[in-house]
XYZ file of C-alpha atoms in Angstrom:
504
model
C 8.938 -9.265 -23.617
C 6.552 -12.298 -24.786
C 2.834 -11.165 -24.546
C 2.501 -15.061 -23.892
C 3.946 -14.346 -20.207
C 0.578 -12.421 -19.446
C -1.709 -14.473 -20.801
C -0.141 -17.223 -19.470
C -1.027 -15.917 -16.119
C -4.510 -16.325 -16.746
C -3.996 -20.288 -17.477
C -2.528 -20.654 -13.928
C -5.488 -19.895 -11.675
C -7.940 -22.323 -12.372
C -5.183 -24.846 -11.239
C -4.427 -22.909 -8.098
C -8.599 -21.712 -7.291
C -9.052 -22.537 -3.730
C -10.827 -21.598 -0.377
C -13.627 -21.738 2.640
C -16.236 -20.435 5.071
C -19.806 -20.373 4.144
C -22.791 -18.107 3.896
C -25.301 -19.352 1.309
C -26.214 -22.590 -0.820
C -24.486 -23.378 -3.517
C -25.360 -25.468 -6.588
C -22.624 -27.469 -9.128
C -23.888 -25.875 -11.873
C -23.194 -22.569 -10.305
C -19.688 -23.856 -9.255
C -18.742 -24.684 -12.609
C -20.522 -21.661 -14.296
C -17.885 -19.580 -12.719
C -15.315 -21.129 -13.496
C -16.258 -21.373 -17.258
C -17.101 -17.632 -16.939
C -13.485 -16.512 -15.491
C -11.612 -18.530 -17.731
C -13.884 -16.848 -20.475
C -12.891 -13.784 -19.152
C -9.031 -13.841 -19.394
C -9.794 -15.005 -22.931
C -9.932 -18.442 -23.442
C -12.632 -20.697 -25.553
C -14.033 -23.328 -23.377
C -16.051 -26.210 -24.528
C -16.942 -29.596 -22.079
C -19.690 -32.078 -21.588
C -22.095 -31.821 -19.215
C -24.054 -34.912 -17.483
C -26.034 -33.883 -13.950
C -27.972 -36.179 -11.373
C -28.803 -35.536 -8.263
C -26.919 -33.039 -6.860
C -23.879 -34.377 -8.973
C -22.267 -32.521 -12.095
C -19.994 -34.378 -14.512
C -17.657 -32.193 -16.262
C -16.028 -33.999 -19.581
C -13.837 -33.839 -22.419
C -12.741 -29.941 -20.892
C -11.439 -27.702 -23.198
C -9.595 -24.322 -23.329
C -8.350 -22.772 -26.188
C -7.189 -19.379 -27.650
C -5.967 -18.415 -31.250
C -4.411 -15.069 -31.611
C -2.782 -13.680 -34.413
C -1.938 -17.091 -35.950
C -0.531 -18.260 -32.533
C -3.142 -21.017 -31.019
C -3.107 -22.478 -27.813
C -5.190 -25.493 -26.406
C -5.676 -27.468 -23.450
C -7.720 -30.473 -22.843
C -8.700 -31.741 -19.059
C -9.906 -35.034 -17.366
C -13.037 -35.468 -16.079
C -13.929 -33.252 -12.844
C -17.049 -34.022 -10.478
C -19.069 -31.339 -9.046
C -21.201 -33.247 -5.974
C -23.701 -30.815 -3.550
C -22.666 -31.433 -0.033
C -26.433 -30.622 1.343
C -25.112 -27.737 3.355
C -24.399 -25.337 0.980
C -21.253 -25.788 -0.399
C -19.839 -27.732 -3.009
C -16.834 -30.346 -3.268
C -14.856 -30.106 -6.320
C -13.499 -33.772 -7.247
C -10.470 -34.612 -9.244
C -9.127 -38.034 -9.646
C -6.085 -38.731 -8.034
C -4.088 -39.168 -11.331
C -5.378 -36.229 -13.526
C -4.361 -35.256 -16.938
C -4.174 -32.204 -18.707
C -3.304 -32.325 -22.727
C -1.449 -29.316 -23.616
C -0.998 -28.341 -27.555
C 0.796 -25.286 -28.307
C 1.466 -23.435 -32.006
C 3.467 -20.529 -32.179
C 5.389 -18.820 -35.015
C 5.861 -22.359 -36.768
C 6.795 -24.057 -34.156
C 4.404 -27.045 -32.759
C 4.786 -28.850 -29.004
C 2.091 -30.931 -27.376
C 2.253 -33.065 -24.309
C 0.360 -34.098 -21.270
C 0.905 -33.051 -17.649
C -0.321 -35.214 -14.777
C -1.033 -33.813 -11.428
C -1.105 -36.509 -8.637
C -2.678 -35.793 -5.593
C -4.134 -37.707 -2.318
C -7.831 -37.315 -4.241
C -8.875 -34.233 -1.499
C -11.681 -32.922 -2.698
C -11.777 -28.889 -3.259
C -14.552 -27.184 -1.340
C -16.302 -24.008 -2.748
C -18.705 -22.440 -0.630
C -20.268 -18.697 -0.302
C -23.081 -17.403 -3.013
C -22.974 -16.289 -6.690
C -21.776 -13.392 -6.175
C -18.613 -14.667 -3.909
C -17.134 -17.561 -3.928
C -14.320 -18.956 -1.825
C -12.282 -21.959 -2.827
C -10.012 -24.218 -0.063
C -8.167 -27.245 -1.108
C -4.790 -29.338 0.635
C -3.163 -32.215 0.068
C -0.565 -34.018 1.847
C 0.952 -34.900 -1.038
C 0.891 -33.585 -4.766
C 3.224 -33.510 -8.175
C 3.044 -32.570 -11.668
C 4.892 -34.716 -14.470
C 5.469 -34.230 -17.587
C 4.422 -37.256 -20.435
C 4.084 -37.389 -24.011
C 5.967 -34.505 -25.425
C 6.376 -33.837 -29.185
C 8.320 -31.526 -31.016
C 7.168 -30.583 -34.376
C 5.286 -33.728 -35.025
C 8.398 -36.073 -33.499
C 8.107 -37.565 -29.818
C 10.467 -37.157 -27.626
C 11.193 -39.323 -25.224
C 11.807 -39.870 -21.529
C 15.239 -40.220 -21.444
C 15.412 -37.234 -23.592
C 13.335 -34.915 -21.909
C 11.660 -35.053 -18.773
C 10.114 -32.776 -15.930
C 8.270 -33.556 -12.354
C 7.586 -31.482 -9.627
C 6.345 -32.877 -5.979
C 5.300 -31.402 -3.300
C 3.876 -32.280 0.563
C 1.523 -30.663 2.740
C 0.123 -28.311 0.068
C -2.883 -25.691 1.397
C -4.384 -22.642 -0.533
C -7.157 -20.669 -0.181
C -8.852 -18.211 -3.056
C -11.411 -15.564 -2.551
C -13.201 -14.996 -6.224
C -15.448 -12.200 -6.148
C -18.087 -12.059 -8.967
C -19.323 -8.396 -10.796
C -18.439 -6.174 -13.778
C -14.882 -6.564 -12.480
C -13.814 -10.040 -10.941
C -10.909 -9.845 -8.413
C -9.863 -12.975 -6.375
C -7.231 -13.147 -3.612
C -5.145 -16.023 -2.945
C -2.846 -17.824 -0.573
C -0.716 -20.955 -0.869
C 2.132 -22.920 1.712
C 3.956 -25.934 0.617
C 6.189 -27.400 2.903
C 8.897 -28.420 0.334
C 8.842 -28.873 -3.328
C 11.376 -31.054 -5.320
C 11.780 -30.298 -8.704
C 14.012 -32.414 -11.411
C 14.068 -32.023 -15.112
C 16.596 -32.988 -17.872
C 17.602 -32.715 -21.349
C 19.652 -34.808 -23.576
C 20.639 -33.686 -27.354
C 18.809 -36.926 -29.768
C 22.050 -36.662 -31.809
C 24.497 -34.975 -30.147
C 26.295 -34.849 -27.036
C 24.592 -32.022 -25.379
C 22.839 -32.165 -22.172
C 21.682 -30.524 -18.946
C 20.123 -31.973 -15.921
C 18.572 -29.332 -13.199
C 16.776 -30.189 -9.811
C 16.394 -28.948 -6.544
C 14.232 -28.183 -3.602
C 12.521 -25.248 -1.788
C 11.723 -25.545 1.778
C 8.668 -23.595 3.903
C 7.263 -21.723 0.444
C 4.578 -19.216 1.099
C 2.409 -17.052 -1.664
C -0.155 -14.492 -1.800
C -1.627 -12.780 -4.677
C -4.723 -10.511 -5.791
C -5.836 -10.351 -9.410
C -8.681 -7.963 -10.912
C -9.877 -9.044 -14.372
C -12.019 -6.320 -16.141
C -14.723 -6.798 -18.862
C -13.448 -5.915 -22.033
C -14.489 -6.779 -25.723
C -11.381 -9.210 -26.826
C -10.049 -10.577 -23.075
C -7.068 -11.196 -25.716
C -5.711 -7.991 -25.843
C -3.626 -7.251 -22.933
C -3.005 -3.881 -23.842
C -6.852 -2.793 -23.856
C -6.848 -5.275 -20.484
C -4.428 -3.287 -18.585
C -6.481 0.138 -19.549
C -9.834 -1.081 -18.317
C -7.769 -1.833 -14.979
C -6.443 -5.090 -14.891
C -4.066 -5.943 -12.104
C -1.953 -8.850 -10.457
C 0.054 -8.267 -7.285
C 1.986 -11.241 -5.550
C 4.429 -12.396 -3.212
C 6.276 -15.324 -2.992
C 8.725 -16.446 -0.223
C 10.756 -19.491 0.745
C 12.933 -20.141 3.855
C 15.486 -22.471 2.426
C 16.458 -24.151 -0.849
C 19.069 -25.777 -2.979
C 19.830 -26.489 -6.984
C 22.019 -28.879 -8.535
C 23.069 -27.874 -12.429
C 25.333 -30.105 -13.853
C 25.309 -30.637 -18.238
C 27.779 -30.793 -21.288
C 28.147 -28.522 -24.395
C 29.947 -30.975 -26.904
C 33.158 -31.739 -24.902
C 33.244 -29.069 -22.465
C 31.559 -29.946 -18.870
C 30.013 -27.695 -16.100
C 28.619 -28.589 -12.506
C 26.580 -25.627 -10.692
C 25.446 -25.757 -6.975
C 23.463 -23.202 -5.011
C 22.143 -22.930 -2.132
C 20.286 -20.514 0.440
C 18.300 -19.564 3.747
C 15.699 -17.911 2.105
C 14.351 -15.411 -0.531
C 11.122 -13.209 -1.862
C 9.963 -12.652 -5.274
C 7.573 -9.710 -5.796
C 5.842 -8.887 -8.830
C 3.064 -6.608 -9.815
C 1.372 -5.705 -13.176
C -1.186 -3.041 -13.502
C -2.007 0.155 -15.766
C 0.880 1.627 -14.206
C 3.338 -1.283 -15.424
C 4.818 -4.071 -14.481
C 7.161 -4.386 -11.244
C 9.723 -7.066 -10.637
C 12.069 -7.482 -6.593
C 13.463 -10.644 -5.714
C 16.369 -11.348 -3.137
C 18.235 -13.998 -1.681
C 19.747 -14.084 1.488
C 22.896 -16.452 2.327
C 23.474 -17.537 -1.003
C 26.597 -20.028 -1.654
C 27.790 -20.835 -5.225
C 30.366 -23.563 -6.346
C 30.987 -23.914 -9.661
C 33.492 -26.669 -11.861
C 33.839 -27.866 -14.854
C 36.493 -28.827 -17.585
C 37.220 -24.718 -18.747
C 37.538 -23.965 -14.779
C 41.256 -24.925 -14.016
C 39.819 -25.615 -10.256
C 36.636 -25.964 -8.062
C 35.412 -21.685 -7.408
C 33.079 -21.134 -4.190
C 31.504 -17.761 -4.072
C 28.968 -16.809 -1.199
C 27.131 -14.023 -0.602
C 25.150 -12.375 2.406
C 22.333 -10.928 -0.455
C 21.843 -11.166 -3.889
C 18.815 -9.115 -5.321
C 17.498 -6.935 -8.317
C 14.549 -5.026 -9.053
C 12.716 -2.965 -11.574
C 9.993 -1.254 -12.549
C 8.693 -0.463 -16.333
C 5.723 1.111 -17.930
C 4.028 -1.162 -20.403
C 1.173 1.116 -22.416
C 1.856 4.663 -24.126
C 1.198 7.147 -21.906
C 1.442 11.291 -22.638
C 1.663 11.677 -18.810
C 5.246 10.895 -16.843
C 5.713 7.085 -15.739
C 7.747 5.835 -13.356
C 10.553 3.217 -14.121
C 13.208 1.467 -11.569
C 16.565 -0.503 -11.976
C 18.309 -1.760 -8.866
C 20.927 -4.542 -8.338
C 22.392 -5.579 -5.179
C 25.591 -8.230 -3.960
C 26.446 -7.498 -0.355
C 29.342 -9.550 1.035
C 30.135 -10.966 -1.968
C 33.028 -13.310 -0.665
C 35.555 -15.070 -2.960
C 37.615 -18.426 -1.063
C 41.561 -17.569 -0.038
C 42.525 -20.053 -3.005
C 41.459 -17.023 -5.607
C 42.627 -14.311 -3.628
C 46.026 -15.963 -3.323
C 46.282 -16.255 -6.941
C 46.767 -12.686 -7.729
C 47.784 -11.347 -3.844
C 49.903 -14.584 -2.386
C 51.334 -12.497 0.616
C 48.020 -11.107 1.513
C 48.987 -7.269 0.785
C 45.593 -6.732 -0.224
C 42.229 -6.390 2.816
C 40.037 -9.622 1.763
C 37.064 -7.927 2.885
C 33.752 -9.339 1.517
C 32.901 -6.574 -1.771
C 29.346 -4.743 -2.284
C 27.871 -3.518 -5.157
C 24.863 -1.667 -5.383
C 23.053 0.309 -7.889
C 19.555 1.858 -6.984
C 18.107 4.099 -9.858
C 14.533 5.434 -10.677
C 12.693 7.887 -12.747
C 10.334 9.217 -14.947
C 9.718 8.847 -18.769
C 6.883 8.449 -21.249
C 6.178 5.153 -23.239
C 5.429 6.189 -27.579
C 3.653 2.562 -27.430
C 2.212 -0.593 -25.908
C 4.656 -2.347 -25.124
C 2.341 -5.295 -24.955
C 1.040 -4.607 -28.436
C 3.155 -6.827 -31.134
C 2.627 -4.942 -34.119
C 3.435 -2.000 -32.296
C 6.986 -3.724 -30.706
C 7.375 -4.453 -34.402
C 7.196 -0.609 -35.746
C 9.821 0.250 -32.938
C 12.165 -3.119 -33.703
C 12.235 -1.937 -37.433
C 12.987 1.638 -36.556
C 9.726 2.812 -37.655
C 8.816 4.567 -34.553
C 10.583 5.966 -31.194
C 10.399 4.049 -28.261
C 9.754 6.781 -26.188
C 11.834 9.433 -24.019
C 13.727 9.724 -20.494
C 12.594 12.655 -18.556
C 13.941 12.447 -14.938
C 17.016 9.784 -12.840
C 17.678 9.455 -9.628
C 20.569 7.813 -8.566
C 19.366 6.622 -5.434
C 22.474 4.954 -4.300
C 25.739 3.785 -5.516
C 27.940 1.721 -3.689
C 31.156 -0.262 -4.667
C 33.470 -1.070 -1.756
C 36.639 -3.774 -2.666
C 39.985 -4.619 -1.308
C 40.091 -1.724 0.992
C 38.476 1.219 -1.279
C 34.582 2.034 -1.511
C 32.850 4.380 -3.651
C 29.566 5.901 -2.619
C 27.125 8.134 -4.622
C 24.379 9.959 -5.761
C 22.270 12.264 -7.707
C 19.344 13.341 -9.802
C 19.113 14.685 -13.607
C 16.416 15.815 -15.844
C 16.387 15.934 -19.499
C 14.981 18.429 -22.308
C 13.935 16.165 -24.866
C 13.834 19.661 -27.041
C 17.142 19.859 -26.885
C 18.933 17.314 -28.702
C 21.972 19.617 -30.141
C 24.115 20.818 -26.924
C 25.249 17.190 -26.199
C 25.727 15.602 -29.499
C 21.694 13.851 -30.010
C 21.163 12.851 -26.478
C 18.613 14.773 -24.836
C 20.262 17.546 -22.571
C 20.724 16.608 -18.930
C 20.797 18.950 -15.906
C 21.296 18.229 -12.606
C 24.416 16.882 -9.785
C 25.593 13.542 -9.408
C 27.625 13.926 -5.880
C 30.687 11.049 -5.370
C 32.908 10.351 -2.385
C 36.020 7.763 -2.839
C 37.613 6.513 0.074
C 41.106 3.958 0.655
C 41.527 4.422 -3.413
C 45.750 5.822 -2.906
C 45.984 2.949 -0.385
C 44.381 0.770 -2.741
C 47.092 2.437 -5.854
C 50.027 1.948 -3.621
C 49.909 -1.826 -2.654
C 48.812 -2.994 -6.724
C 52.257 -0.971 -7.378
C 53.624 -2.939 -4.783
C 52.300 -5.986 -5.938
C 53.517 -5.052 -9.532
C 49.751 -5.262 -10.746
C 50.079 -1.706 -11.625
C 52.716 0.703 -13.100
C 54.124 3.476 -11.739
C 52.909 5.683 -15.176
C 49.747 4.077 -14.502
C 49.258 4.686 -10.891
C 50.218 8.645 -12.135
C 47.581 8.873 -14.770
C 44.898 7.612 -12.515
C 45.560 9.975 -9.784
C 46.160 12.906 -12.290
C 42.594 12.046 -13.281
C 41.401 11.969 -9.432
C 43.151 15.400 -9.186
C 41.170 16.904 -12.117
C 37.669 15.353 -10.951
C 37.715 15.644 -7.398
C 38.764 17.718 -4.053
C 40.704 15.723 -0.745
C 38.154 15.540 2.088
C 40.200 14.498 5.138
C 42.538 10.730 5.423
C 42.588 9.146 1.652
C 39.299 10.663 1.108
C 38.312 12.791 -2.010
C 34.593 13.892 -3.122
C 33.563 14.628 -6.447
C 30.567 17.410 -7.527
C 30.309 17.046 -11.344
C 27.008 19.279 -11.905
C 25.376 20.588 -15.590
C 23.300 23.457 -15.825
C 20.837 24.948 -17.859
C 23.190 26.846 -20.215
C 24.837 23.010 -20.584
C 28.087 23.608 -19.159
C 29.325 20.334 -17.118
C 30.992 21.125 -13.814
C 33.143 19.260 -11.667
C 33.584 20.756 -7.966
C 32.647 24.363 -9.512
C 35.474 24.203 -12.567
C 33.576 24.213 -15.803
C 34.750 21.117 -18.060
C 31.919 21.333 -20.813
């Protein structure tokens, strides 16, 4: 995982700062103080000119900038006004076509650019004291586009590359709260956003094309930024008590993905009624949920012999990891979930034409958690190195819980679950992994049913069908109609039990 991702969160929220209400005066230079100070704070270098008169701060030639580790990072900003309303707050001014000059330098490879946010020219408002400050900005309209981009030196140009984002009725509101530790919450709705970007190959025949748009998006967030020596260091960051929680939600949305890879084609679109994205990052790690709800997929292209639809009621995954080295337990999560996942009669009918088969939508789901201990930082790059090489262990797995399993198709399901622990000590009794003890409980139901009509279908032998239930026989007891259950336990002498007979 790129430690760019976290400090890239830090470069977000002076584009997003927003809020209201009112309690004591406010000057520009205060205003803009703050923001230099916060941005300071998650790291970056930042250098502007300053020119104030009357109640009025001009804000210049803006930059940010960070160099770590041989890996630099810049960006340069247009002008931004600072004007005293006279009743203690303070109106933030951008113009309505404003420009921010990117230039980025990592591991040899160079890209600079320009993006342009277009807006209606709404001022933002910033009211409160020095010690809180509140932020409020909308816009009917608003858009980001990207100009100017160069690749190692080269330009690229439009009808290469190219990226814009719009969006109406835009509102957000931020709560920055000023001490030894900073913490700001924010809010933001958009009504829709339309996004479109593209890629063609300079000399080739490669290219992809991707756009789409989100309907009634919502997000909330809360941030805490502690005072450390190098801001840089994300590792050192997250131990002084640096944390990000937020939630983003949509009601309705669509993509189109359509490209080429030499001679071979592909067209993608998706669609659904709504979804959340939840992430968190704090000492304790970082945490990842999203879902979708009534998704549809339809997929063609020239190695697709004819148009697939898929659809599903929800489509999710989750999980949770520790990111610093720990010699106390940490938690850690893996989940993924397709309820009625659907497939159109044209692919059933392909391998079941006389519809012997229950076309049932099909679940999976996999819920798992635990506890383990992290060797290193996961954030630390030198440190990722000494593991990558083999230099150091990654760390150990002391706990699972199988929280849920579920598989249910054509007729048969498979439900499950459990919970192991693991002697770390012991790495002899099962061949270097570390020794497990603990039940994993199973029930199968419909699976002879299932057996007896892919005989019938002559998808499966007849010395197949035999082996499969042999194996059924040897791992599991009959509970009642086509219905077995399966108890495979190991214990702490590191014998391995199914249903009470030792195997192990």
């Amino acid at each position: 995982m790129s430690v760019s991702f976290f400090r890239g969160m830090g470069a977000v929220a002076p584009i997003l700062l927003i809020a209201q209400a009112a309690h004591a005066d406010l000057s520009a230079q205060d205003v803009w103080s703050d923001w230099k100070d916060y941005m300071s704070s998650t790291g970056y270098e930042v250098t502007a000119s300053e020119t104030e008169s009357s109640g009025k701060l001009t804000v210049s030639d803006i930059t940010m900038s960070m160099d770590i580790e041989g890996d630099a990072f810049s960006m340069t900003m247009g002008t931004l006004e600072f004007i005293e309303n006279g009743d203690g707050t303070v109106n933030m001014v951008m113009p309505a076509e404003y420009p921010m000059a990117f230039d980025f330098n990592a591991e040899g490879d160079a890209i600079s650019g320009s993006l342009i946010y277009t807006h209606d020219g709404s001022p933002m408002v910033v009211s409160g004291d020095t010690s809180e400050m509140e932020y409020s900005y909308s816009a009917a309209t608003a858009g980001l586009t990207l100009k100017d981009l160069e690749i190692e030196g080269e330009a690229v140009p439009t009808d290469v590359a190219a990226l814009t984002v719009n969006m109406t009725d835009l509102a957000s509101n931020t709560l920055m709260k000023i001490g030894d530790v900073r913490s700001y919450t924010q809010s933001m709705t958009v009504a829709t956003m339309a996004y479109d970007f593209m890629f063609n190959e300079p000399e080739g025949s490669d290219n992809a094309a991707f756009n789409g748009t989100l309907q009634g998006l919502d997000f909330s967030g809360d941030m805490t930024v502690p005072k450390v020596e190098d801001p840089s260091d994300v590792a050192a960051m997250l131990k002084a008590g640096m944390a990000y929680v937020g939630k983003f939600t949509f009601e309705s949305g669509n993509t189109n993905i359509k490209g080429a890879d030499g001679s071979d084609t592909f067209e993608v679109q998706t669609s659904s009624k709504g979804g959340e994205f939840n992430i968190g990052l704090s000492p304790e790690g970082l945490t990842y949920d999203v879902t979708q709800v009534d998704t549809t997929l339809n997929m063609m292209g020239s190695d697709i012999p004819f148009p697939i639809s898929l659809s599903m009621k929800e489509m999710g995954t989750n999980f949770a990891m520790p990111l610093t080295k720990s010699d106390e337990e940490q938690d850690f999560a893996l989940g993924v979930s397709l309820r009625e996942f659907a497939v159109p009669d044209m692919l059933w009918g392909l391998i079941d034409p006389n519809e012997e088969l229950p076309r049932d939508p099909a679940n999976l789901v996999v819920d798992l958690s635990g506890k383990g201990k992290l060797f290193f930082d996961l954030v630390d790059e030198e440190q990722m190195a000494a593991v990558e090489n083999g230099d150091e262990a990654p760390g150990e797995v002391n706990s699972l819980s199988i929280n849920q399993i579920l598989l249910s198709v054509a007729g048969a399901e498979l439900t499950g679950d459990g919970a192991f622990t693991f002697d770390n000590t012991d790495l002899e009794s099962f061949d270097g992994m570390p020794a497990p003890e603990g039940e994993a409980n199973l029930k199968l139901v419909g699976a002879n049913a299932l057996i007896d009509k892919l005989i019938g279908m002559g998808l499966v032998s007849e010395d197949d069908a035999m082996g499969a239930r042999m194996m059924m026989g040897m791992f599991t007891v009959s509970a009642g109609d086509d219905t077995v259950t399966s108890k495979i336990e190991v214990n702490d002498e590191g014998h391995v039990l199914a249903n009470g007979q030792r195997l192990k």
